Tab-separated table of C-alpha atoms and ligand atoms in Angstrom:
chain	number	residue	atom	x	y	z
A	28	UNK	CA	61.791	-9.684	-48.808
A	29	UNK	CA	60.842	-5.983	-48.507
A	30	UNK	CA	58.210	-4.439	-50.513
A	31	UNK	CA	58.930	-4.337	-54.111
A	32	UNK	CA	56.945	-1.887	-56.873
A	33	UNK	CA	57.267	-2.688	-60.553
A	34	UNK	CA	55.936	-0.967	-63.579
A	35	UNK	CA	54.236	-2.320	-66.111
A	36	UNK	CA	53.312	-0.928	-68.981
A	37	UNK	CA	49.832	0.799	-68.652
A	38	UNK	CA	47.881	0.792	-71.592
A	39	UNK	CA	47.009	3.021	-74.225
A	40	UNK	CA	46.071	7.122	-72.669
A	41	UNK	CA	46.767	5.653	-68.758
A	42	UNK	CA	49.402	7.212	-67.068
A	43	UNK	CA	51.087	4.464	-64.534
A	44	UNK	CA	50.222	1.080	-64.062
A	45	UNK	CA	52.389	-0.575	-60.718
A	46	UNK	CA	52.124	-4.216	-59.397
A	47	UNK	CA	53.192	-3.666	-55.317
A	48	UNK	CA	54.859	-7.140	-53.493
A	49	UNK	CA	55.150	-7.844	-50.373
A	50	UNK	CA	55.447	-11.643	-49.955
A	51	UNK	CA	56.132	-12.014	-46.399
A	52	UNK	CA	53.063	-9.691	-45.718
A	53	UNK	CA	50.945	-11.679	-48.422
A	54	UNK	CA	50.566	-8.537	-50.362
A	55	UNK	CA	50.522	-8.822	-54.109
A	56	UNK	CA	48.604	-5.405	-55.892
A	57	UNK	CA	48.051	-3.647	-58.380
A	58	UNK	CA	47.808	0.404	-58.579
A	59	UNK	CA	46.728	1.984	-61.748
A	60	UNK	CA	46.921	5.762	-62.438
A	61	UNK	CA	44.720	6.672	-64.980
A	62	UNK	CA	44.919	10.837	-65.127
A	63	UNK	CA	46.842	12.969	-62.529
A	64	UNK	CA	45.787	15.714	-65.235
A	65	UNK	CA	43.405	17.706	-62.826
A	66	UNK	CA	45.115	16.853	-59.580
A	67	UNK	CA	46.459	13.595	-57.334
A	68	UNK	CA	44.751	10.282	-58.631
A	69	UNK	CA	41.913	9.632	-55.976
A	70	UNK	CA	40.306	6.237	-55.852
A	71	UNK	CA	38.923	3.333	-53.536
A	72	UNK	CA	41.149	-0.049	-52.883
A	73	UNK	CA	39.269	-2.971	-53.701
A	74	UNK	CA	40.351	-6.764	-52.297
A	75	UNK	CA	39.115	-9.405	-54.588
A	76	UNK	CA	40.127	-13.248	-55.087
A	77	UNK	CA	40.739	-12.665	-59.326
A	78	UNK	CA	41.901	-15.746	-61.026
A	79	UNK	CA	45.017	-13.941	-62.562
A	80	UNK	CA	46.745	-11.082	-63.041
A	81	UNK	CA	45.424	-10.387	-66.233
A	82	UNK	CA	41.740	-9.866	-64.396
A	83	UNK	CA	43.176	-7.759	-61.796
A	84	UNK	CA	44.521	-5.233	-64.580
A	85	UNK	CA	41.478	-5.416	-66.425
A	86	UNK	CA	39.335	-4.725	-63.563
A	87	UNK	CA	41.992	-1.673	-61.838
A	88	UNK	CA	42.518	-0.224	-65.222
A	89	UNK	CA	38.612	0.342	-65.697
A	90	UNK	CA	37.943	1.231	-62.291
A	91	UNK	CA	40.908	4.274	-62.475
A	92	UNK	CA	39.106	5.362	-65.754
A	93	UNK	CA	36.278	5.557	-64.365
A	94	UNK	CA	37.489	7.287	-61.457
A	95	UNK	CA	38.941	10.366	-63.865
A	96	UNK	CA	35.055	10.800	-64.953
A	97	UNK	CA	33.615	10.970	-61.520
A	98	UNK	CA	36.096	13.010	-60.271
A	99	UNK	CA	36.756	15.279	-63.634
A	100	UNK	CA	33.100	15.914	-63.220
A	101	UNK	CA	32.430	16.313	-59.728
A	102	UNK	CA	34.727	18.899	-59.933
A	103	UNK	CA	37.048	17.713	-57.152
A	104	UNK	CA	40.909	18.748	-58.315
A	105	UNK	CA	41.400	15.328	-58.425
A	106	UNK	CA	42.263	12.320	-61.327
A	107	UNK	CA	41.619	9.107	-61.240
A	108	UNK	CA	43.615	6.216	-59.819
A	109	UNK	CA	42.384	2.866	-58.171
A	110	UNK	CA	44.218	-0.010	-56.961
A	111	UNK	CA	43.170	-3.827	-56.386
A	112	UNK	CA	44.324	-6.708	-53.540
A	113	UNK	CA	44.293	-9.973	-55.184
A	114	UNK	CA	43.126	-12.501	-52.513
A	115	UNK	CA	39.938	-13.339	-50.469
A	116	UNK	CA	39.160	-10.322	-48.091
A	117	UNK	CA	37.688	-12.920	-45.577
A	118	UNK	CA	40.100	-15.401	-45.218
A	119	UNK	CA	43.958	-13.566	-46.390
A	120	UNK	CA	43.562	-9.865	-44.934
A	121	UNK	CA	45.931	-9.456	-42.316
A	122	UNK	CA	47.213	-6.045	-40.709
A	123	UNK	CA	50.510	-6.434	-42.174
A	124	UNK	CA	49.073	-6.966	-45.938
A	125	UNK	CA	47.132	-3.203	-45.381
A	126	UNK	CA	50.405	-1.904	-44.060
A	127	UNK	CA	52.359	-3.402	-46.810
A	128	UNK	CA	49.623	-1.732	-49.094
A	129	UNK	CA	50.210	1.056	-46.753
A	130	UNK	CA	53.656	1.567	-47.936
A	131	UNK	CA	52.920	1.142	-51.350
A	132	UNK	CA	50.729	4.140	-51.429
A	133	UNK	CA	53.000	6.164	-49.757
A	134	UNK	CA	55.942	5.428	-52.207
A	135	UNK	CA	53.931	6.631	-55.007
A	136	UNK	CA	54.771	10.526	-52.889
A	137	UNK	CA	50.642	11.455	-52.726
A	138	UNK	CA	50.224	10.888	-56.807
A	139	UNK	CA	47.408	8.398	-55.348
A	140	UNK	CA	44.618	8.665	-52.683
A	141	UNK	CA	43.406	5.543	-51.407
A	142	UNK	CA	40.427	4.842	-49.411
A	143	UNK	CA	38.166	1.858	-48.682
A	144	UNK	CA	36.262	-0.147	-51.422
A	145	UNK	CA	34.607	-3.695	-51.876
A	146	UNK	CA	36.548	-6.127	-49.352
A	147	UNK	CA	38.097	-2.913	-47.521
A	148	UNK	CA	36.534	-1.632	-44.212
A	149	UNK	CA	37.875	1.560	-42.667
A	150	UNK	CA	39.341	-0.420	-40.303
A	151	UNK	CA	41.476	-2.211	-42.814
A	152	UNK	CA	42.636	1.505	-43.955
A	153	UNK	CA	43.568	2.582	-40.373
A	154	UNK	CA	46.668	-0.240	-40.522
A	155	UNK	CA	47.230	1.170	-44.180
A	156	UNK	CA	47.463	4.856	-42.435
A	157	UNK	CA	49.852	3.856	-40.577
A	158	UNK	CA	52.376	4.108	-43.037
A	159	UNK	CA	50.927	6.497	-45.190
A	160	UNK	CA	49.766	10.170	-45.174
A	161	UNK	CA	47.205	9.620	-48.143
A	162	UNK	CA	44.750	6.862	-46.747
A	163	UNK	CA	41.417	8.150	-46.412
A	164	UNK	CA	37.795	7.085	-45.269
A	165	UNK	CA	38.950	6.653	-42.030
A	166	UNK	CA	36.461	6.015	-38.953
A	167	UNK	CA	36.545	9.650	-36.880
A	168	UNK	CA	37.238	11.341	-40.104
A	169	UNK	CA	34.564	12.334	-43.102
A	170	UNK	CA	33.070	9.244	-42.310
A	171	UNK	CA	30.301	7.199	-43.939
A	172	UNK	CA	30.118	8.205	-47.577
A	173	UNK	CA	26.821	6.956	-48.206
A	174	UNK	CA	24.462	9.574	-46.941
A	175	UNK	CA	26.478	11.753	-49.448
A	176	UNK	CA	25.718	9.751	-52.378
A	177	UNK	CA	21.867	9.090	-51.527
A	178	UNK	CA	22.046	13.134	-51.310
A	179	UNK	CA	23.614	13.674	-54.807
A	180	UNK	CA	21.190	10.951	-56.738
A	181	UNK	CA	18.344	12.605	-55.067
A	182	UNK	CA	19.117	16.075	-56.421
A	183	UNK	CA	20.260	14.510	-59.737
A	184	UNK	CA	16.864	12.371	-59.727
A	185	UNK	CA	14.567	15.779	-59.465
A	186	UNK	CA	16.590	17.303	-62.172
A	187	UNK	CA	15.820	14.439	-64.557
A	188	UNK	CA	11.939	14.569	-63.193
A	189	UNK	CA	12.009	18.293	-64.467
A	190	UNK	CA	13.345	17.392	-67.807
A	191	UNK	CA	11.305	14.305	-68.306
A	192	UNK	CA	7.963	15.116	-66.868
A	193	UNK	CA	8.251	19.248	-67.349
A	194	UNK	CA	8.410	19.020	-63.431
A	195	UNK	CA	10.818	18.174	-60.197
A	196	UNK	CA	7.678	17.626	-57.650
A	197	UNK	CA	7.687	13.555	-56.951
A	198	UNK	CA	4.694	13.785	-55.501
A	199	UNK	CA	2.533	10.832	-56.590
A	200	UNK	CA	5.471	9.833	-58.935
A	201	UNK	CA	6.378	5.824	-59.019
A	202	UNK	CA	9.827	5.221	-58.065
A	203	UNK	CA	11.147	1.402	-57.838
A	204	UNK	CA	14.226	1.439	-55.459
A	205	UNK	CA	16.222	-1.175	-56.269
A	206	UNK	CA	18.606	-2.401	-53.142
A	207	UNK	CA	17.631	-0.993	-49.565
A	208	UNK	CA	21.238	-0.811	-48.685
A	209	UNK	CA	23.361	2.476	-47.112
A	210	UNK	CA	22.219	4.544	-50.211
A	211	UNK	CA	19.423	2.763	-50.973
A	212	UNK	CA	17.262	3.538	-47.739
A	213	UNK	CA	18.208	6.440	-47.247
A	214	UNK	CA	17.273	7.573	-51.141
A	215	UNK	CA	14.168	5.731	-50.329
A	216	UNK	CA	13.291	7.931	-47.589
A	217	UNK	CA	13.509	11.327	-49.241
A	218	UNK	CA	11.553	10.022	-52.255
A	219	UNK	CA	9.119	9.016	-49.585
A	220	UNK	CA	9.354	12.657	-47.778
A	221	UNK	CA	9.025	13.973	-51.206
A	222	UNK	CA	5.800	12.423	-51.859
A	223	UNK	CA	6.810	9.522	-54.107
A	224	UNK	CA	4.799	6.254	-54.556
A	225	UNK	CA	7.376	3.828	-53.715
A	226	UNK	CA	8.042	0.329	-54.779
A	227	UNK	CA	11.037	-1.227	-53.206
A	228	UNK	CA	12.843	-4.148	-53.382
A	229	UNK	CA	15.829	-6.155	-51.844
A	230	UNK	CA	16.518	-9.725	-50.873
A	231	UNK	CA	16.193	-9.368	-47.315
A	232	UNK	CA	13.194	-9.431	-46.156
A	233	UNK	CA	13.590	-7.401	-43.103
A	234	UNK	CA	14.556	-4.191	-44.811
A	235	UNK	CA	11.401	-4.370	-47.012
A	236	UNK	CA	9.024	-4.659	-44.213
A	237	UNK	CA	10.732	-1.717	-42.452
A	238	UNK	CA	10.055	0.494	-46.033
A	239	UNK	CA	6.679	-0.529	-45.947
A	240	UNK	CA	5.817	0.010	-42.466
A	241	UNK	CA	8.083	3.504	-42.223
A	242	UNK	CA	7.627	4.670	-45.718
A	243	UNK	CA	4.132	3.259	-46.823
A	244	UNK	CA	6.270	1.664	-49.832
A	245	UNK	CA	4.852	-1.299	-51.799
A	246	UNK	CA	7.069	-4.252	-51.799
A	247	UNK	CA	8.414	-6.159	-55.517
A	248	UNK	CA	9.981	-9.605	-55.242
A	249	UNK	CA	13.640	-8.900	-56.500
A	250	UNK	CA	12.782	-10.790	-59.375
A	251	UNK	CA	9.992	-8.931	-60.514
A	252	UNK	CA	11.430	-5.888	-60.971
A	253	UNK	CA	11.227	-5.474	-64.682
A	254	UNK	CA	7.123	-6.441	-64.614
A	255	UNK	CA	6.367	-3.688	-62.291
A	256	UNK	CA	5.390	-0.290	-63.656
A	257	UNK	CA	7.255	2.697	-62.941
A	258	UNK	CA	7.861	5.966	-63.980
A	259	UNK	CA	11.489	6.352	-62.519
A	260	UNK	CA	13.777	3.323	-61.718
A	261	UNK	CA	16.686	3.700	-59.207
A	262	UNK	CA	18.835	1.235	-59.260
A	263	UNK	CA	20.890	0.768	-55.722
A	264	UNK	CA	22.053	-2.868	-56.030
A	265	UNK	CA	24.065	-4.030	-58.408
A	266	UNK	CA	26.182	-3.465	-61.719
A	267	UNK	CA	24.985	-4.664	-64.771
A	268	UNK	CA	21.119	-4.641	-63.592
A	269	UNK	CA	20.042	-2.668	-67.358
A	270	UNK	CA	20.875	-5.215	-70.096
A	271	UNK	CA	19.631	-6.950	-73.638
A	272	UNK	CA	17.206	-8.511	-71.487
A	273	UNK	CA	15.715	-6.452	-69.294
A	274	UNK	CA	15.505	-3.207	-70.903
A	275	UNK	CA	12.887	-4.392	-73.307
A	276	UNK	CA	10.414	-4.875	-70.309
A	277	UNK	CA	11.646	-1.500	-68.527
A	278	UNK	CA	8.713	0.512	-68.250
A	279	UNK	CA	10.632	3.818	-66.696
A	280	UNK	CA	10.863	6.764	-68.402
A	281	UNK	CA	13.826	8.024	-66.467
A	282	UNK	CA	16.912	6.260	-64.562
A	283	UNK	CA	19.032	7.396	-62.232
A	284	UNK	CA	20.771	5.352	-59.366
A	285	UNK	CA	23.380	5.032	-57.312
A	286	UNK	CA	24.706	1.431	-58.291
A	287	UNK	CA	27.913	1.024	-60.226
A	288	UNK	CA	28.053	0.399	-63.801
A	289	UNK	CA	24.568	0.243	-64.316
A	290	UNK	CA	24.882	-0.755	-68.153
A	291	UNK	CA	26.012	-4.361	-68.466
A	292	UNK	CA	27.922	-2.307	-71.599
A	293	UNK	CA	28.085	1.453	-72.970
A	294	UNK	CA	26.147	0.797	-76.487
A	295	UNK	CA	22.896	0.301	-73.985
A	296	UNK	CA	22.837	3.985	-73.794
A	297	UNK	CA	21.703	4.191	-77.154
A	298	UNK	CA	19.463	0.923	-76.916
A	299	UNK	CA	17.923	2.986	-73.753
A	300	UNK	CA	17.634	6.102	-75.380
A	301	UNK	CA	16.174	4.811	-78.625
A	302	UNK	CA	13.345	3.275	-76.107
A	303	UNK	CA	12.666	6.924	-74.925
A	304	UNK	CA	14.279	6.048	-71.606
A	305	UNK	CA	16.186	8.897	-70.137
A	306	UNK	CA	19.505	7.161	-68.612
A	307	UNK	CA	21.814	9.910	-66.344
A	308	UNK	CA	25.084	8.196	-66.350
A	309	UNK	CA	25.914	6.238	-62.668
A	310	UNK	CA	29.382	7.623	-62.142
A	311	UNK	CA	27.662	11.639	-62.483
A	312	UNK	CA	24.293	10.614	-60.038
A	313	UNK	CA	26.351	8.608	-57.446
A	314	UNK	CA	29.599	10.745	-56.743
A	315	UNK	CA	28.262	12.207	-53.362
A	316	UNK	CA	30.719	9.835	-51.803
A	317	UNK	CA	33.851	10.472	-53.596
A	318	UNK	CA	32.995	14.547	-52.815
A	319	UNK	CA	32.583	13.411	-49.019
A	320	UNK	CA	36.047	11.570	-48.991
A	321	UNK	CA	37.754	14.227	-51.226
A	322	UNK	CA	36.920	16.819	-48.588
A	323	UNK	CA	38.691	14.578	-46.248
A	324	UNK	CA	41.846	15.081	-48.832
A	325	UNK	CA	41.237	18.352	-49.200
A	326	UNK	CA	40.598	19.582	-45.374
A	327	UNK	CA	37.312	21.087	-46.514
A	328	UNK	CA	33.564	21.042	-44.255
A	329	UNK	CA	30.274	20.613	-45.183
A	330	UNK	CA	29.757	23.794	-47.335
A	331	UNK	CA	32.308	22.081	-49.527
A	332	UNK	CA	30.244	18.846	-49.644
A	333	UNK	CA	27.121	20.748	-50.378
A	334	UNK	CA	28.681	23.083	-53.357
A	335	UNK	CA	29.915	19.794	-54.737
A	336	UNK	CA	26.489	18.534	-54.253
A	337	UNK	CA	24.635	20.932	-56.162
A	338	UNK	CA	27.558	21.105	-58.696
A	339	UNK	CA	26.687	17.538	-59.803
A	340	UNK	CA	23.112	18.234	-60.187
A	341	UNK	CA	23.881	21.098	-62.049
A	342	UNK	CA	26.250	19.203	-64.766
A	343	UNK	CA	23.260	17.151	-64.916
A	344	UNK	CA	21.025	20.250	-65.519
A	345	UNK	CA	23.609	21.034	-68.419
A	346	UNK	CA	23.965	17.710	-70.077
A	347	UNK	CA	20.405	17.189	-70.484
A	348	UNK	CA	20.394	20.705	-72.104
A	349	UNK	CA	23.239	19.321	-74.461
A	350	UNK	CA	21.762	16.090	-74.789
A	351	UNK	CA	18.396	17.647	-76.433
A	352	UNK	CA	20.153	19.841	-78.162
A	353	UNK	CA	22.448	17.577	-79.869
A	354	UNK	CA	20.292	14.585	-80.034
A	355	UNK	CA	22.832	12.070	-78.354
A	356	UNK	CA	22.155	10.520	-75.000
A	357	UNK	CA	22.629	12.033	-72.121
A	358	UNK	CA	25.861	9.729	-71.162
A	359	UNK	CA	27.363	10.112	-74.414
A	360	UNK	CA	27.346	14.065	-73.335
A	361	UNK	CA	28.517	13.465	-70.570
A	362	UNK	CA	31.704	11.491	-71.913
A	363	UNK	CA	32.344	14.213	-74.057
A	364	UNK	CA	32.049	16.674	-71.545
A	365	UNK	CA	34.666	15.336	-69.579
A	366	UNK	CA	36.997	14.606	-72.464
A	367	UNK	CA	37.006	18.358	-73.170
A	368	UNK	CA	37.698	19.268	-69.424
A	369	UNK	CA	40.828	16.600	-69.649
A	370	UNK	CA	41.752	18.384	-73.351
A	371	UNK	CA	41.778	22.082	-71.965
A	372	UNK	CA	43.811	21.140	-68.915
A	373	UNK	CA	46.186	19.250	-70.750
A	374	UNK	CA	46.598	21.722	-73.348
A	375	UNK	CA	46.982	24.277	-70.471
B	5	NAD	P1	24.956	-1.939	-49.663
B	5	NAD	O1	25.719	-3.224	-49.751
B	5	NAD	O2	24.800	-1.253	-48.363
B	5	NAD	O3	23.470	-2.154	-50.258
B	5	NAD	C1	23.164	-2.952	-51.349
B	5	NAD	C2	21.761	-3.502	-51.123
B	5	NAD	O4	21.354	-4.187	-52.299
B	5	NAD	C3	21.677	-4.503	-49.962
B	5	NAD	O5	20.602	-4.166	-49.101
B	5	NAD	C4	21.449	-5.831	-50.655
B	5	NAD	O6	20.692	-6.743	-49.880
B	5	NAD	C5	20.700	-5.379	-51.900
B	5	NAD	N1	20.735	-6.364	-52.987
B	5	NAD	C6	21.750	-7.180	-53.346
B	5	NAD	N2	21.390	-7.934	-54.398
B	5	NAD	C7	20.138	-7.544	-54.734
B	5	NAD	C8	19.216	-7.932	-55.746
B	5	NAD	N3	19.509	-8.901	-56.632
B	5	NAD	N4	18.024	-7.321	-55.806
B	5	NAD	C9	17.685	-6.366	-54.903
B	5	NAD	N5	18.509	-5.965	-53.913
B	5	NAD	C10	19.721	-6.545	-53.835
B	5	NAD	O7	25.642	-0.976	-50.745
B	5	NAD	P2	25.537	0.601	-50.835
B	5	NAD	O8	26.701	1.204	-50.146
B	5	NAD	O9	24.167	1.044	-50.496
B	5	NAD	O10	25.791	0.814	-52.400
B	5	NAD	C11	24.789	0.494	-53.343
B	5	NAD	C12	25.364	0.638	-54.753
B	5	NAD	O11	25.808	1.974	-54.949
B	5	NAD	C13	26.580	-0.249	-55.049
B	5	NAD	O12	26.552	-0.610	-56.404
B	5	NAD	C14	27.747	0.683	-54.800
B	5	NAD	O13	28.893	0.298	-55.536
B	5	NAD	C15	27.187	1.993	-55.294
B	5	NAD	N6	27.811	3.195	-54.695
B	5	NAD	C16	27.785	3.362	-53.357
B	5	NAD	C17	28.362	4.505	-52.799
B	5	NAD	C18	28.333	4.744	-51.311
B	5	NAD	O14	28.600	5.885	-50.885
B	5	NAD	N7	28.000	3.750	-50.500
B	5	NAD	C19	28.969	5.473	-53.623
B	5	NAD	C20	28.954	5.281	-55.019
B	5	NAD	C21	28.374	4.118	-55.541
């Protein structure tokens, strides 16, 4: 049987919601277009063994959301779109599944821009290229994203320093790193440059001692973070890392990290904010890597990146302006910042 793509029906303010199947090729996916309001949905693939369905739409249809933010705000010409392999990336990924993929992609005619995402290497999305013009992330290409989006939460970080302490100099400042990972180390070494009195952790060991040794950083069991004290917490791990638990201990006045859906849910934003903790919103900080890959889409060089760069930093400038001004928190600004870029293209 050939590849087959059925629509289902998306819910409420989504645009397209498509299950791709390939059987012989093992391929069963699902591509959700949330906005192509500002331009072609742009968004990683992600290959994940979900129990059914049901949590495969759940998880694509908040992912492409999320996706219009980043991108609506990043200021890329781009909406948001993702799209999610049901199976184990380890044990069913074949070459033929990411070409099957592949040809999914390329029957939606460019109104989605995949790349690589959890389970996906850029390998996987060379077989997908095969078949399709709008695969990106590719090895040779824009390469690895991550430098990109160490870059943007460092800018976005001193921003938030100058707001919350009347000043973007680090020096002496204490700044717990969570996660020593692509983005992680590499934010870790221009807080360290910068002058920041670094507290790092991670579970492997390795990549602590090399922070310690290379960066002078003080190592916290991964376990510990929420006892240590800390003016400015970035968290470069995992999702869901601020929650009912562990924002009561949270000792940092500001936060501002590259990780994921930082807020095990969206009321925590006021929980934070009613703390005094200043909270600027994951999917603004940590879109250095969708500006790297969207240059990729776009044919565009490292000006591009840079402009993009310094355009997050300054929508964080402006939402903290808005924030004070209004009294909400600063990702509640955000939101509605966004909203009312969607709203005047749409009505355009
Ligand atoms: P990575 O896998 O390279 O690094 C993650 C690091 O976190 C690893 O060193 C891992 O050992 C560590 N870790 C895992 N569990 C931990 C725990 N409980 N406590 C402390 N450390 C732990 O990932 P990455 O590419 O650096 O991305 C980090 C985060 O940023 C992820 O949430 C990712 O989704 C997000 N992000 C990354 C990019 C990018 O360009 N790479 C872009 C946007 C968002």
């Amino acid at each position: 049987m050939p590849l087959t793509l059925t629509d289902l029906t998306p819910p409420d303010g989504f645009e397209r919601l498509v299950l791709a199947q390939h059987p012989e090729a093992g391929l069963r996916a699902l591509i959700c277009l949330h906005s192509t309001v500002l331009g072609p949905a742009a968004g990683g693939c992600r290959m994940w063994p979900y129990t059914d369905d049901a949590a495969a739409i759940h998880d694509v249809t908040r992912l492409a959301r999320g996706m219009s933010y980043k991108n609506a705000m990043a200021d890329l010409g781009l909406g948001g779109g993702k799209a999610v392999i049901i199976g184990d990336a380890r044990q069913d990924k074949t070459p033929a599944m990411m070409r099957a993929f592949g040809e999914a992609v390329e029957a939606l005619g460019g109104r989605y821009w995949t790349a690589e995402d959890v389970g996906i290497s850029p390998e996987d999305m060379a077989h997908a290229a095969e078949v399709t013009r709008y695969a990106v992330g590719l090895s040779g290409a824009s390469g690895d994203p991550s430098p990109w989006t160490a870059e943007g939460v460092f800018r976005c970080l001193r921003v938030g320093a100058a707001h919350v302490f009347g000043s973007d100099d680090l020096t002496g400042r204490r700044v717990l790193v969570q996660g020593l990972g692509h983005v992680g180390l590499s934010l870790a070494e221009k807080l360290a440059a910068a002058g920041a009195r670094l507290i790092v952790t991670d579970i492997h060991q390795a990549a602590l001692e090399d922070a310690a040794d290379r960066l002078g950083a003080t190592i916290c069991a991964p376990d510990q973070v929420f006892q240590q004290e800390m003016e400015i917490f970035a968290p470069c791990a995992l999702g869901g890392v601020l929650n009912a638990r562990t924002i009561p201990d949270l000792t940092a006045r500001l936060v501002c990290g590259a990780a994921n859906n930082q807020l095990a849910s969206d009321d925590l934003t006021e929980t934070l904010a009613a703390r005094g903790i200043t909270y600027l919103p994951d999917y603004v900080v940590n879109a250095g890597g969708i500006i790297s890959v969207a240059s990729e889409i776009h044919g565009k060089n490292d000006a591009w990146r840079l402009e993009r760069l310094a355009g997050i930093a300054g929508c964080v400038a402006q939402m903290l302006e808005r924030a004070a001004a209004s009294g909400q928190p600063p990702a509640r600004v955000a939101d509605a910042m966004v909203e009312a870029m969607l709203d005047r293209k749409r009505a355009a």
